[in-house]
Amino acid sequence: MTSATTTQARDIGDGIHRIPVPVADLPVGDTQVYALESPRGVILVDVGWNDDNSWAALQAGLAAAGLSVTDVEGVVVTHFHPDHVGLTGRIREASGCWVGMHEADFGHLEVMVSDRDRRAEEAALLRLAGAPEAEVDAVFAFDGTPPGRPEVLPDRKLAADEIIPLAGRSLRTVFTPGHTAGHACFLIEDHGVLFSGDHVLATTTPHVGEFDFPLPKRDALGEYLESLRAVSGLPVRRTLPAHRQEIDDLGARAAALIAHHDRRLDDLYDSFGDEELTMWEATSRMTWYRPWDETPTHGKRMALSEGSAHVRQLIERGRVRRIPGTEPARFARIEAEVGV
């Protein structure tokens, strides 16, 4: 299946209606919303970005399936990012539906919905990572509401292996932390269909990492790799991600993503050489979509969170260590012992 097939709402078989909902200013393009018949209407998997264009696209897609927003019984969201959870407030207001998400993402979403000014905290964290002052100052240049964010919190916390009834079948919650702490996929076991959210995408490597410096408390990359191995063993014949095209072979794609991160870990380890690097310096030596000096400020912050996840995983593997007493914190590689 090619990406061209994702351009319009339609029935894609297995009792699933797919509705592409546009996402403004993000390279992922559309969020693929999936509608499934339920005992009292319809369940939606993810809902897209919170703006008027997205709202209109969701309503039009439901209408193409002979449905209305008022038919929505419930919404399950794979994770807290705004291109997945943004429209939940409008849908709940129109239908009175429940909205469910894994509880490990609730705290992150509470921060997103809050109007609290966090710029001073973000600037302090960037300094702990060794960011240049020009990058720190750029934090204060932004003065506005992040685009696409939701207006309300989910009202149902989903646990691993929780069952959501559908019409004549059910969805099982599959906990897959990594991309976020509470990312979840949803499995129709009777049909072997997995809604993979951002956990596994067909052509894109999902972002893994948190804005937590100098060293993240959570081993996000380790969790992600473990979750990829776990979904590889599921009895799945179709994998439907939240962005772009369907995945033909889940096991092969998961293996490719694991191999990709193993290569990145090796490259990052080699890039240390004999030097002690800040998190910012280590991240700048990694390979990104464009040269580091040409990467915009927001892109560098995203890269920094992913770079920190890779450094943390190298520490977990005993290949890198944190240098005591350094501020900003510095890290160095541990030379492998050579056997006699």
PDB file of C-alpha atoms in Angstrom, residues 28 30-32 34 45-46 76-79 81 83-84 174 176 179 183-186 194-202 204 206 224 239-245 247:
ATOM      1  CA  VAL A  28       4.295  13.800   9.294  1.00  0.00           C
ATOM      2  CA  ASP A  30      -1.854  13.666   8.107  1.00  0.00           C
ATOM      3  CA  THR A  31      -2.787  11.836  11.287  1.00  0.00           C
ATOM      4  CA  GLN A  32      -4.623   8.660  10.313  1.00  0.00           C
ATOM      5  CA  TYR A  34      -9.399   4.980  12.572  1.00  0.00           C
ATOM      6  CA  VAL A  45      -8.230   5.509  17.515  1.00  0.00           C
ATOM      7  CA  ASP A  46      -6.413   8.879  17.757  1.00  0.00           C
ATOM      8  CA  VAL A  76      -8.526   5.816  22.564  1.00  0.00           C
ATOM      9  CA  VAL A  77      -5.337   7.805  22.015  1.00  0.00           C
ATOM     10  CA  THR A  78      -1.975   6.152  21.530  1.00  0.00           C
ATOM     11  CA  HIS A  79      -0.074   8.935  23.318  1.00  0.00           C
ATOM     12  CA  HIS A  81       1.213  14.397  21.508  1.00  0.00           C
ATOM     13  CA  ASP A  83      -1.414  15.506  16.627  1.00  0.00           C
ATOM     14  CA  HIS A  84      -3.011  12.476  18.312  1.00  0.00           C
ATOM     15  CA  VAL A 174      -0.746  -3.092  24.248  1.00  0.00           C
ATOM     16  CA  THR A 176       4.570   0.115  24.243  1.00  0.00           C
ATOM     17  CA  HIS A 179       8.208   7.224  21.931  1.00  0.00           C
ATOM     18  CA  HIS A 183       2.547   5.106  24.429  1.00  0.00           C
ATOM     19  CA  ALA A 184       0.080   2.306  23.700  1.00  0.00           C
ATOM     20  CA  CYS A 185      -0.890   0.345  20.606  1.00  0.00           C
ATOM     21  CA  PHE A 186      -4.305  -1.257  20.185  1.00  0.00           C
ATOM     22  CA  LEU A 194      -2.574  -3.576  15.223  1.00  0.00           C
ATOM     23  CA  PHE A 195      -3.023   0.196  15.462  1.00  0.00           C
ATOM     24  CA  SER A 196       0.587   1.155  16.077  1.00  0.00           C
ATOM     25  CA  GLY A 197       0.336   4.916  16.653  1.00  0.00           C
ATOM     26  CA  ASP A 198       3.861   6.314  16.428  1.00  0.00           C
ATOM     27  CA  HIS A 199       5.495   3.196  17.864  1.00  0.00           C
ATOM     28  CA  VAL A 200       6.156   1.662  14.445  1.00  0.00           C
ATOM     29  CA  LEU A 201       5.953   3.753  11.259  1.00  0.00           C
ATOM     30  CA  ALA A 202       6.539   2.445   7.742  1.00  0.00           C
ATOM     31  CA  THR A 204      10.013   7.166   9.452  1.00  0.00           C
ATOM     32  CA  PRO A 206       9.859   7.792  15.547  1.00  0.00           C
ATOM     33  CA  TYR A 224      11.498   1.539  23.007  1.00  0.00           C
ATOM     34  CA  THR A 239      -0.241  -2.866  11.057  1.00  0.00           C
ATOM     35  CA  LEU A 240      -1.971   0.510  10.781  1.00  0.00           C
ATOM     36  CA  PRO A 241       0.191   3.418  11.993  1.00  0.00           C
ATOM     37  CA  ALA A 242      -0.951   6.941  12.799  1.00  0.00           C
ATOM     38  CA  HIS A 243       0.994   8.450   9.913  1.00  0.00           C
ATOM     39  CA  ARG A 244       1.400   7.509   6.280  1.00  0.00           C
ATOM     40  CA  GLN A 245       1.055   4.042   4.844  1.00  0.00           C
ATOM     41  CA  ILE A 247       3.146  -1.590   7.299  1.00  0.00           C
TER      42      ILE A 247
END
